[in-house]
Short mmCIF file of C-alpha atoms in Angstrom, two decimals:
data_model
loop_
_atom_site.label_atom_id
_atom_site.label_comp_id
_atom_site.label_asym_id
_atom_site.label_seq_id
_atom_site.Cartn_x
_atom_site.Cartn_y
_atom_site.Cartn_z
CA MET A 47 9.90 14.40 7.84
CA ILE A 48 6.50 12.89 8.51
CA ALA A 49 5.39 11.12 11.64
CA LEU A 50 3.11 8.14 11.31
CA SER A 51 0.33 8.35 13.84
CA PRO A 52 -0.73 5.20 15.66
CA THR A 53 -4.32 6.48 15.60
CA ARG A 54 -6.38 5.79 12.52
CA ARG A 55 -8.04 8.81 10.99
CA SER A 56 -11.32 8.20 9.23
CA VAL A 57 -12.18 11.17 7.07
CA PRO A 58 -14.68 10.91 4.24
CA ARG A 59 -13.05 12.21 1.10
CA SER A 60 -13.18 11.79 -2.62
CA ASN A 61 -10.11 9.96 -3.77
CA PRO A 62 -8.91 10.72 -7.29
CA LEU A 63 -7.00 7.45 -7.08
CA ALA A 64 -10.11 5.41 -6.28
CA CYS A 65 -10.35 1.92 -7.68
CA PRO A 66 -12.06 1.93 -11.08
CA PRO A 67 -15.56 0.39 -11.02
CA LYS A 68 -15.58 -3.37 -11.25
CA PRO A 69 -18.37 -5.95 -11.10
CA ALA A 70 -19.47 -6.88 -7.58
CA LEU A 71 -17.47 -9.78 -6.20
CA ASP A 72 -20.56 -11.96 -5.83
CA ARG A 73 -21.38 -11.40 -9.51
CA ARG A 74 -17.99 -12.45 -10.85
CA VAL A 75 -17.24 -15.89 -12.24
CA LEU A 76 -15.44 -18.12 -9.73
CA LEU A 77 -11.70 -17.43 -9.68
CA SER A 78 -9.74 -19.59 -12.08
CA LYS A 79 -6.52 -21.22 -10.87
CA PRO A 80 -4.32 -18.71 -12.76
CA GLU A 81 -6.33 -15.77 -11.36
CA ALA A 82 -6.05 -17.22 -7.85
CA ARG A 83 -2.27 -17.60 -8.25
CA ARG A 84 -2.02 -14.00 -9.44
CA LEU A 85 -4.04 -12.87 -6.41
CA VAL A 86 -1.79 -14.89 -4.10
CA GLY A 87 1.18 -13.03 -5.60
CA VAL A 88 -0.42 -9.68 -4.79
CA PHE A 89 -1.10 -10.71 -1.20
CA LYS A 90 2.44 -12.07 -0.80
CA VAL A 91 3.95 -8.74 -1.86
CA LEU A 92 1.67 -6.88 0.52
CA ALA A 93 2.22 -9.34 3.40
CA ASN A 94 5.19 -7.46 4.80
CA ASP A 95 5.01 -4.97 7.65
CA THR A 96 7.58 -2.61 6.15
CA ARG A 97 5.87 -2.51 2.76
CA LEU A 98 2.50 -1.89 4.39
CA ARG A 99 3.94 0.99 6.41
CA LEU A 100 5.57 2.42 3.28
CA LEU A 101 2.27 2.29 1.44
CA HIS A 102 0.46 3.94 4.32
CA ALA A 103 3.02 6.75 4.40
CA LEU A 104 2.54 7.25 0.65
CA VAL A 105 -1.25 7.26 1.03
CA ARG A 106 -0.94 9.94 3.71
CA GLU A 107 1.53 12.15 1.85
CA GLY A 108 0.99 11.39 -1.83
CA GLU A 109 4.67 11.33 -2.78
CA LEU A 110 7.80 10.92 -0.69
CA CYS A 111 11.49 10.54 -1.36
CA VAL A 112 13.41 7.57 -0.05
CA ASN A 113 15.10 9.60 2.70
CA ASP A 114 11.77 10.93 4.03
CA LEU A 115 10.31 7.42 4.00
CA ALA A 116 13.40 6.10 5.80
CA ALA A 117 13.10 8.81 8.45
CA ALA A 118 9.38 8.19 8.93
CA LEU A 119 9.86 4.43 9.34
CA ARG A 120 13.14 4.84 11.24
CA MET A 121 14.99 2.60 8.82
CA LYS A 122 18.03 2.90 6.59
CA PRO A 123 17.41 4.35 3.11
CA GLN A 124 18.88 1.23 1.46
CA ALA A 125 16.38 -1.01 3.27
CA ILE A 126 13.55 1.29 2.17
CA SER A 127 14.81 1.26 -1.43
CA ASN A 128 14.86 -2.53 -1.46
CA GLN A 129 11.24 -2.72 -0.31
CA LEU A 130 10.15 -0.02 -2.76
CA GLN A 131 11.77 -1.97 -5.60
CA ARG A 132 9.59 -4.96 -4.72
CA LEU A 133 6.49 -2.76 -4.85
CA ALA A 134 7.63 -1.16 -8.11
CA ALA A 135 8.22 -4.58 -9.68
CA GLU A 136 4.54 -5.34 -9.05
CA GLN A 137 3.54 -1.94 -10.50
CA ILE A 138 2.10 -0.81 -7.17
CA VAL A 139 4.39 2.23 -6.90
CA ALA A 140 6.36 4.27 -9.40
CA ALA A 141 9.44 6.42 -9.01
CA ARG A 142 10.61 9.64 -10.56
CA ARG A 143 13.92 11.44 -10.24
CA GLU A 144 14.11 14.98 -8.96
CA THR A 145 17.72 16.14 -8.85
CA ASN A 146 19.45 13.66 -6.50
CA GLN A 147 16.28 12.25 -5.00
CA VAL A 148 14.03 9.40 -6.07
CA ILE A 149 10.41 10.17 -5.25
CA TYR A 150 7.80 7.43 -5.00
CA ARG A 151 4.02 7.42 -5.30
CA ILE A 152 1.30 4.79 -5.44
CA ILE A 153 0.16 4.14 -9.02
CA ASP A 154 -2.36 1.37 -8.41
CA PRO A 155 -5.46 2.96 -6.88
CA CYS A 156 -6.83 -0.39 -5.70
CA VAL A 157 -3.93 -0.69 -3.26
CA THR A 158 -5.21 2.22 -1.19
CA GLU A 159 -8.63 0.62 -0.85
CA LEU A 160 -7.14 -2.79 -0.10
CA LEU A 161 -4.91 -1.32 2.61
CA ASP A 162 -7.90 0.44 4.16
CA ARG A 163 -10.09 -2.69 4.03
CA GLY A 164 -7.30 -4.87 5.41
CA TRP A 165 -6.75 -2.50 8.31
CA CYS A 166 -10.49 -2.45 8.96
CA LEU A 167 -10.58 -6.25 8.95
CA ALA A 168 -7.67 -6.45 11.40
CA GLU A 169 -9.26 -3.90 13.75
CA ASP A 170 -12.64 -5.63 13.63
CA ALA A 171 -11.08 -9.05 14.27
CA GLU A 172 -9.19 -7.65 17.25
CA ALA A 173 -12.37 -6.05 18.62
CA ARG A 174 -14.17 -9.43 18.43
CA GLN A 175 -11.54 -11.13 20.60
CA PRO A 176 -12.95 -12.15 24.01
#
């Protein structure tokens, strides 16, 4: 069982799952309506505290089975499975069977960076509060 620490650890490391190189945001053509709708869909899937915690646990550990994720988040395995299915439907995570366990991992490397940037944004916004 893993324990999720409330303290953020910032360790420089090379990430084999790093986002593939893309053009700088300020150099891209303005988002089209369909691209914006697709981006909204991504943010909607990620805009859930349980799914964010699941993703963070997977970033920390690499792969985890449903029962270990349930123990870490102190939730029922069925509730964890439901949330993981939402992430899998968006091709953010993938599952593999190992005997009687289903083991999940993040398959979209951009998710790790987005989670890190989002957390940074939230911390910075909180620090700016008077």
